[in-house]
């Protein structure tokens, strides 16, 4: 995948993560419900956090290495 598309995908992931963590949406999960003694809001927040970390790691793995000297890249093109 092209670097430009990967950077755009990271931007989309950031915006999506921000939308999932805004208070109006988080308050939907702020109910007096527990799963195995863990409040529902805690499961939601850590679940979103985990998905964002895994998504970022997956996208970052696909980024090509950048040359140490940007001028060297221009000389080879």
Backbone as XML, in Angstrom:
<?xml version="1.0"?>
<chain id="A" units="angstrom">
  <residue number="1" name="UNK">
    <atom name="N" x="0.842" y="-1.165" z="0.000"/>
    <atom name="CA" x="0.000" y="0.000" z="0.000"/>
    <atom name="C" x="0.896" y="1.240" z="0.000"/>
  </residue>
  <residue number="2" name="UNK">
    <atom name="N" x="0.463" y="2.273" z="-0.686"/>
    <atom name="CA" x="1.239" y="3.507" z="-0.778"/>
    <atom name="C" x="1.297" y="4.213" z="0.568"/>
  </residue>
  <residue number="3" name="UNK">
    <atom name="N" x="2.384" y="4.915" z="0.772"/>
    <atom name="CA" x="2.568" y="5.664" z="2.022"/>
    <atom name="C" x="1.450" y="6.687" z="2.211"/>
  </residue>
  <residue number="4" name="UNK">
    <atom name="N" x="1.049" y="7.344" z="1.139"/>
    <atom name="CA" x="-0.004" y="8.352" z="1.224"/>
    <atom name="C" x="-1.317" y="7.742" z="1.699"/>
  </residue>
  <residue number="5" name="UNK">
    <atom name="N" x="-1.645" y="6.552" z="1.205"/>
    <atom name="CA" x="-2.871" y="5.872" z="1.625"/>
    <atom name="C" x="-2.782" y="5.429" z="3.078"/>
  </residue>
  <residue number="6" name="UNK">
    <atom name="N" x="-1.601" y="5.013" z="3.517"/>
    <atom name="CA" x="-1.423" y="4.610" z="4.910"/>
    <atom name="C" x="-1.573" y="5.798" z="5.852"/>
  </residue>
  <residue number="7" name="UNK">
    <atom name="N" x="-1.023" y="6.926" z="5.456"/>
    <atom name="CA" x="-1.152" y="8.134" z="6.279"/>
    <atom name="C" x="-2.620" y="8.555" z="6.343"/>
  </residue>
  <residue number="8" name="UNK">
    <atom name="N" x="-3.323" y="8.460" z="5.226"/>
    <atom name="CA" x="-4.754" y="8.775" z="5.218"/>
    <atom name="C" x="-5.532" y="7.800" z="6.095"/>
  </residue>
  <residue number="9" name="UNK">
    <atom name="N" x="-5.153" y="6.535" z="6.070"/>
    <atom name="CA" x="-5.807" y="5.539" z="6.919"/>
    <atom name="C" x="-5.569" y="5.842" z="8.395"/>
  </residue>
  <residue number="10" name="UNK">
    <atom name="N" x="-4.374" y="6.302" z="8.727"/>
    <atom name="CA" x="-4.091" y="6.673" z="10.118"/>
    <atom name="C" x="-4.927" y="7.878" z="10.540"/>
  </residue>
  <residue number="11" name="UNK">
    <atom name="N" x="-5.128" y="8.810" z="9.628"/>
    <atom name="CA" x="-5.976" y="9.958" z="9.933"/>
    <atom name="C" x="-7.414" y="9.507" z="10.186"/>
  </residue>
  <residue number="12" name="UNK">
    <atom name="N" x="-7.910" y="8.613" z="9.356"/>
    <atom name="CA" x="-9.268" y="8.087" z="9.537"/>
    <atom name="C" x="-9.374" y="7.353" z="10.873"/>
  </residue>
  <residue number="13" name="UNK">
    <atom name="N" x="-8.369" y="6.573" z="11.221"/>
    <atom name="CA" x="-8.366" y="5.857" z="12.497"/>
    <atom name="C" x="-8.379" y="6.847" z="13.664"/>
  </residue>
  <residue number="14" name="UNK">
    <atom name="N" x="-7.634" y="7.928" z="13.557"/>
    <atom name="CA" x="-7.607" y="8.940" z="14.603"/>
    <atom name="C" x="-8.970" y="9.614" z="14.768"/>
  </residue>
  <residue number="15" name="UNK">
    <atom name="N" x="-9.581" y="9.979" z="13.658"/>
    <atom name="CA" x="-10.897" y="10.624" z="13.712"/>
    <atom name="C" x="-11.935" y="9.646" z="14.263"/>
  </residue>
  <residue number="16" name="UNK">
    <atom name="N" x="-11.896" y="8.399" z="13.819"/>
    <atom name="CA" x="-12.824" y="7.381" z="14.299"/>
    <atom name="C" x="-12.650" y="7.171" z="15.807"/>
  </residue>
  <residue number="17" name="UNK">
    <atom name="N" x="-11.413" y="7.117" z="16.269"/>
    <atom name="CA" x="-11.146" y="6.958" z="17.691"/>
    <atom name="C" x="-11.641" y="8.138" z="18.498"/>
  </residue>
  <residue number="18" name="UNK">
    <atom name="N" x="-11.470" y="9.329" z="17.958"/>
    <atom name="CA" x="-11.953" y="10.530" z="18.637"/>
    <atom name="C" x="-13.466" y="10.508" z="18.759"/>
  </residue>
  <residue number="19" name="UNK">
    <atom name="N" x="-14.149" y="10.110" z="17.696"/>
    <atom name="CA" x="-15.611" y="10.038" z="17.721"/>
    <atom name="C" x="-16.072" y="9.006" z="18.749"/>
  </residue>
  <residue number="20" name="UNK">
    <atom name="N" x="-15.368" y="7.877" z="18.842"/>
    <atom name="CA" x="-15.761" y="6.841" z="19.808"/>
    <atom name="C" x="-15.525" y="7.267" z="21.250"/>
  </residue>
  <residue number="21" name="UNK">
    <atom name="N" x="-14.667" y="8.251" z="21.470"/>
    <atom name="CA" x="-14.335" y="8.652" z="22.834"/>
    <atom name="C" x="-14.943" y="9.988" z="23.260"/>
  </residue>
  <residue number="22" name="UNK">
    <atom name="N" x="-15.798" y="10.579" z="22.432"/>
    <atom name="CA" x="-16.450" y="11.827" z="22.842"/>
    <atom name="C" x="-17.490" y="11.508" z="23.917"/>
  </residue>
  <residue number="23" name="UNK">
    <atom name="N" x="-17.653" y="12.416" z="24.875"/>
    <atom name="CA" x="-18.552" y="12.131" z="26.002"/>
    <atom name="C" x="-19.972" y="11.704" z="25.649"/>
  </residue>
  <residue number="24" name="UNK">
    <atom name="N" x="-20.653" y="12.291" z="24.658"/>
    <atom name="CA" x="-22.028" y="11.820" z="24.413"/>
    <atom name="C" x="-22.105" y="10.325" z="24.078"/>
  </residue>
  <residue number="25" name="UNK">
    <atom name="N" x="-21.144" y="9.819" z="23.344"/>
    <atom name="CA" x="-21.166" y="8.396" z="23.012"/>
    <atom name="C" x="-20.712" y="7.548" z="24.191"/>
  </residue>
  <residue number="26" name="UNK">
    <atom name="N" x="-19.747" y="8.019" z="24.938"/>
    <atom name="CA" x="-19.261" y="7.272" z="26.099"/>
    <atom name="C" x="-20.357" y="7.172" z="27.154"/>
  </residue>
  <residue number="27" name="UNK">
    <atom name="N" x="-21.153" y="8.227" z="27.313"/>
    <atom name="CA" x="-22.224" y="8.216" z="28.314"/>
    <atom name="C" x="-23.274" y="7.151" z="28.021"/>
  </residue>
  <residue number="28" name="UNK">
    <atom name="N" x="-23.399" y="6.731" z="26.781"/>
    <atom name="CA" x="-24.337" y="5.654" z="26.444"/>
    <atom name="C" x="-23.960" y="4.381" z="27.190"/>
  </residue>
  <residue number="29" name="UNK">
    <atom name="N" x="-22.656" y="4.182" z="27.404"/>
    <atom name="CA" x="-22.180" y="2.980" z="28.084"/>
    <atom name="C" x="-22.031" y="3.174" z="29.591"/>
  </residue>
  <residue number="30" name="UNK">
    <atom name="N" x="-22.380" y="4.343" z="30.099"/>
    <atom name="CA" x="-22.291" y="4.621" z="31.527"/>
    <atom name="C" x="-23.593" y="4.189" z="32.201"/>
  </residue>
  <residue number="31" name="UNK">
    <atom name="N" x="-23.823" y="2.901" z="32.228"/>
    <atom name="CA" x="-25.018" y="2.311" z="32.825"/>
    <atom name="C" x="-24.607" y="1.494" z="34.045"/>
  </residue>
  <residue number="32" name="UNK">
    <atom name="N" x="-25.510" y="1.276" z="34.963"/>
    <atom name="CA" x="-25.174" y="0.460" z="36.140"/>
    <atom name="C" x="-25.179" y="-1.041" z="35.809"/>
  </residue>
  <residue number="33" name="UNK">
    <atom name="N" x="-24.429" y="-1.406" z="34.795"/>
    <atom name="CA" x="-24.338" y="-2.807" z="34.361"/>
    <atom name="C" x="-22.895" y="-3.250" z="34.534"/>
  </residue>
  <residue number="34" name="UNK">
    <atom name="N" x="-22.712" y="-4.437" z="35.086"/>
    <atom name="CA" x="-21.368" y="-4.985" z="35.259"/>
    <atom name="C" x="-21.272" y="-6.333" z="34.552"/>
  </residue>
  <residue number="35" name="UNK">
    <atom name="N" x="-20.115" y="-6.588" z="33.983"/>
    <atom name="CA" x="-19.816" y="-7.884" z="33.370"/>
    <atom name="C" x="-18.640" y="-8.455" z="34.143"/>
  </residue>
  <residue number="36" name="UNK">
    <atom name="N" x="-18.877" y="-9.529" z="34.847"/>
    <atom name="CA" x="-17.858" y="-10.142" z="35.707"/>
    <atom name="C" x="-17.306" y="-9.146" z="36.725"/>
  </residue>
  <residue number="37" name="UNK">
    <atom name="N" x="-18.150" y="-8.252" z="37.206"/>
    <atom name="CA" x="-17.747" y="-7.276" z="38.206"/>
    <atom name="C" x="-17.081" y="-6.036" z="37.651"/>
  </residue>
  <residue number="38" name="UNK">
    <atom name="N" x="-16.955" y="-5.942" z="36.334"/>
    <atom name="CA" x="-16.316" y="-4.781" z="35.704"/>
    <atom name="C" x="-17.414" y="-3.914" z="35.095"/>
  </residue>
  <residue number="39" name="UNK">
    <atom name="N" x="-17.440" y="-2.629" z="35.449"/>
    <atom name="CA" x="-18.475" y="-1.754" z="34.882"/>
    <atom name="C" x="-18.401" y="-1.708" z="33.354"/>
  </residue>
  <residue number="40" name="UNK">
    <atom name="N" x="-19.551" y="-1.569" z="32.743"/>
    <atom name="CA" x="-19.657" y="-1.573" z="31.286"/>
    <atom name="C" x="-18.830" y="-0.460" z="30.650"/>
  </residue>
  <residue number="41" name="UNK">
    <atom name="N" x="-18.786" y="0.713" z="31.259"/>
    <atom name="CA" x="-18.041" y="1.837" z="30.680"/>
    <atom name="C" x="-16.543" y="1.539" z="30.635"/>
  </residue>
  <residue number="42" name="UNK">
    <atom name="N" x="-16.035" y="0.830" z="31.634"/>
    <atom name="CA" x="-14.613" y="0.482" z="31.661"/>
    <atom name="C" x="-14.293" y="-0.493" z="30.529"/>
  </residue>
  <residue number="43" name="UNK">
    <atom name="N" x="-15.151" y="-1.453" z="30.311"/>
    <atom name="CA" x="-14.948" y="-2.413" z="29.211"/>
    <atom name="C" x="-14.971" y="-1.676" z="27.878"/>
  </residue>
  <residue number="44" name="UNK">
    <atom name="N" x="-15.904" y="-0.741" z="27.712"/>
    <atom name="CA" x="-15.993" y="0.018" z="26.472"/>
    <atom name="C" x="-14.728" y="0.844" z="26.231"/>
  </residue>
  <residue number="45" name="UNK">
    <atom name="N" x="-14.299" y="1.598" z="27.248"/>
    <atom name="CA" x="-13.132" y="2.469" z="27.079"/>
    <atom name="C" x="-11.864" y="1.672" z="26.796"/>
  </residue>
  <residue number="46" name="UNK">
    <atom name="N" x="-11.646" y="0.584" z="27.531"/>
    <atom name="CA" x="-10.456" y="-0.218" z="27.278"/>
    <atom name="C" x="-10.562" y="-0.971" z="25.953"/>
  </residue>
  <residue number="47" name="UNK">
    <atom name="N" x="-11.772" y="-1.349" z="25.549"/>
    <atom name="CA" x="-11.954" y="-1.989" z="24.249"/>
    <atom name="C" x="-11.629" y="-1.055" z="23.102"/>
  </residue>
  <residue number="48" name="UNK">
    <atom name="N" x="-12.110" y="0.182" z="23.186"/>
    <atom name="CA" x="-11.801" y="1.176" z="22.154"/>
    <atom name="C" x="-10.308" y="1.450" z="22.130"/>
  </residue>
  <residue number="49" name="UNK">
    <atom name="N" x="-9.718" y="1.614" z="23.311"/>
    <atom name="CA" x="-8.281" y="1.866" z="23.407"/>
    <atom name="C" x="-7.493" y="0.725" z="22.764"/>
  </residue>
  <residue number="50" name="UNK">
    <atom name="N" x="-7.872" y="-0.512" z="23.075"/>
    <atom name="CA" x="-7.165" y="-1.670" z="22.516"/>
    <atom name="C" x="-7.297" y="-1.717" z="20.995"/>
  </residue>
  <residue number="51" name="UNK">
    <atom name="N" x="-8.482" y="-1.451" z="20.479"/>
    <atom name="CA" x="-8.671" y="-1.450" z="19.023"/>
    <atom name="C" x="-7.852" y="-0.353" z="18.350"/>
  </residue>
  <residue number="52" name="UNK">
    <atom name="N" x="-7.756" y="0.806" z="18.982"/>
    <atom name="CA" x="-6.956" y="1.888" z="18.411"/>
    <atom name="C" x="-5.473" y="1.544" z="18.422"/>
  </residue>
  <residue number="53" name="UNK">
    <atom name="N" x="-5.005" y="0.934" z="19.491"/>
    <atom name="CA" x="-3.597" y="0.544" z="19.564"/>
    <atom name="C" x="-3.289" y="-0.528" z="18.523"/>
  </residue>
  <residue number="54" name="UNK">
    <atom name="N" x="-4.142" y="-1.530" z="18.407"/>
    <atom name="CA" x="-3.913" y="-2.595" z="17.418"/>
    <atom name="C" x="-4.010" y="-2.068" z="15.989"/>
  </residue>
  <residue number="55" name="UNK">
    <atom name="N" x="-4.966" y="-1.181" z="15.727"/>
    <atom name="CA" x="-5.090" y="-0.591" z="14.398"/>
    <atom name="C" x="-3.883" y="0.251" z="14.030"/>
  </residue>
  <residue number="56" name="UNK">
    <atom name="N" x="-3.392" y="1.028" z="14.992"/>
    <atom name="CA" x="-2.206" y="1.837" z="14.746"/>
    <atom name="C" x="-0.986" y="0.965" z="14.503"/>
  </residue>
  <residue number="57" name="UNK">
    <atom name="N" x="-0.847" y="-0.093" z="15.294"/>
    <atom name="CA" x="0.292" y="-0.997" z="15.110"/>
    <atom name="C" x="0.234" y="-1.675" z="13.740"/>
  </residue>
  <residue number="58" name="UNK">
    <atom name="N" x="-0.945" y="-2.091" z="13.317"/>
    <atom name="CA" x="-1.084" y="-2.747" z="12.019"/>
    <atom name="C" x="-0.744" y="-1.789" z="10.879"/>
  </residue>
  <residue number="59" name="UNK">
    <atom name="N" x="-1.196" y="-0.548" z="10.989"/>
    <atom name="CA" x="-0.894" y="0.425" z="9.936"/>
    <atom name="C" x="0.580" y="0.837" z="9.960"/>
  </residue>
  <residue number="60" name="UNK">
    <atom name="N" x="1.145" y="0.995" z="11.135"/>
    <atom name="CA" x="2.548" y="1.404" z="11.236"/>
    <atom name="C" x="3.482" y="0.325" z="10.707"/>
  </residue>
  <residue number="61" name="UNK">
    <atom name="N" x="3.100" y="-0.923" z="10.843"/>
    <atom name="CA" x="3.931" y="-2.026" z="10.321"/>
    <atom name="C" x="4.058" y="-1.963" z="8.806"/>
  </residue>
  <residue number="62" name="UNK">
    <atom name="N" x="3.042" y="-1.445" z="8.152"/>
    <atom name="CA" x="3.039" y="-1.421" z="6.695"/>
    <atom name="C" x="3.775" y="-0.206" z="6.120"/>
  </residue>
  <residue number="63" name="UNK">
    <atom name="N" x="4.119" y="0.767" z="6.977"/>
    <atom name="CA" x="4.835" y="1.934" z="6.482"/>
    <atom name="C" x="6.218" y="1.534" z="5.996"/>
  </residue>
  <residue number="64" name="UNK">
    <atom name="N" x="6.611" y="1.998" z="4.824"/>
    <atom name="CA" x="7.966" y="1.710" z="4.351"/>
    <atom name="C" x="8.981" y="2.517" z="5.141"/>
  </residue>
  <residue number="65" name="UNK">
    <atom name="N" x="10.188" y="2.007" z="5.218"/>
    <atom name="CA" x="11.257" y="2.729" z="5.901"/>
    <atom name="C" x="11.615" y="3.974" z="5.104"/>
  </residue>
  <residue number="66" name="UNK">
    <atom name="N" x="11.868" y="5.049" z="5.826"/>
    <atom name="CA" x="12.287" y="6.283" z="5.179"/>
    <atom name="C" x="13.809" y="6.312" z="5.144"/>
  </residue>
  <residue number="67" name="UNK">
    <atom name="N" x="14.387" y="6.833" z="4.069"/>
    <atom name="CA" x="15.841" y="6.957" z="4.050"/>
    <atom name="C" x="16.299" y="7.980" z="5.088"/>
  </residue>
  <residue number="68" name="UNK">
    <atom name="N" x="17.499" y="7.790" z="5.612"/>
    <atom name="CA" x="18.026" y="8.697" z="6.626"/>
    <atom name="C" x="18.247" y="10.088" z="6.047"/>
  </residue>
  <residue number="69" name="UNK">
    <atom name="N" x="18.627" y="10.149" z="4.761"/>
    <atom name="CA" x="18.907" y="11.420" z="4.107"/>
    <atom name="C" x="17.885" y="11.634" z="2.983"/>
  </residue>
  <residue number="70" name="UNK">
    <atom name="N" x="16.948" y="12.575" z="3.131"/>
    <atom name="CA" x="15.950" y="12.808" z="2.076"/>
    <atom name="C" x="16.582" y="13.196" z="0.743"/>
  </residue>
  <residue number="71" name="UNK">
    <atom name="N" x="17.748" y="13.829" z="0.761"/>
    <atom name="CA" x="18.416" y="14.202" z="-0.487"/>
    <atom name="C" x="18.851" y="12.977" z="-1.252"/>
  </residue>
  <residue number="72" name="UNK">
    <atom name="N" x="19.211" y="11.906" z="-0.541"/>
    <atom name="CA" x="19.635" y="10.667" z="-1.195"/>
    <atom name="C" x="18.473" y="10.046" z="-1.976"/>
  </residue>
  <residue number="73" name="UNK">
    <atom name="N" x="17.272" y="10.199" z="-1.484"/>
    <atom name="CA" x="16.108" y="9.654" z="-2.183"/>
    <atom name="C" x="15.884" y="10.399" z="-3.500"/>
  </residue>
  <residue number="74" name="UNK">
    <atom name="N" x="16.064" y="11.710" z="-3.504"/>
    <atom name="CA" x="15.864" y="12.493" z="-4.714"/>
    <atom name="C" x="16.889" y="12.146" z="-5.771"/>
  </residue>
  <residue number="75" name="UNK">
    <atom name="N" x="18.093" y="11.797" z="-5.358"/>
    <atom name="CA" x="19.164" y="11.451" z="-6.315"/>
    <atom name="C" x="18.871" y="10.137" z="-7.027"/>
  </residue>
  <residue number="76" name="UNK">
    <atom name="N" x="18.204" y="9.196" z="-6.367"/>
    <atom name="CA" x="17.935" y="7.895" z="-6.976"/>
    <atom name="C" x="16.736" y="7.934" z="-7.897"/>
  </residue>
  <residue number="77" name="UNK">
    <atom name="N" x="15.859" y="8.929" z="-7.739"/>
    <atom name="CA" x="14.650" y="9.007" z="-8.587"/>
    <atom name="C" x="14.930" y="9.599" z="-9.924"/>
  </residue>
</chain>
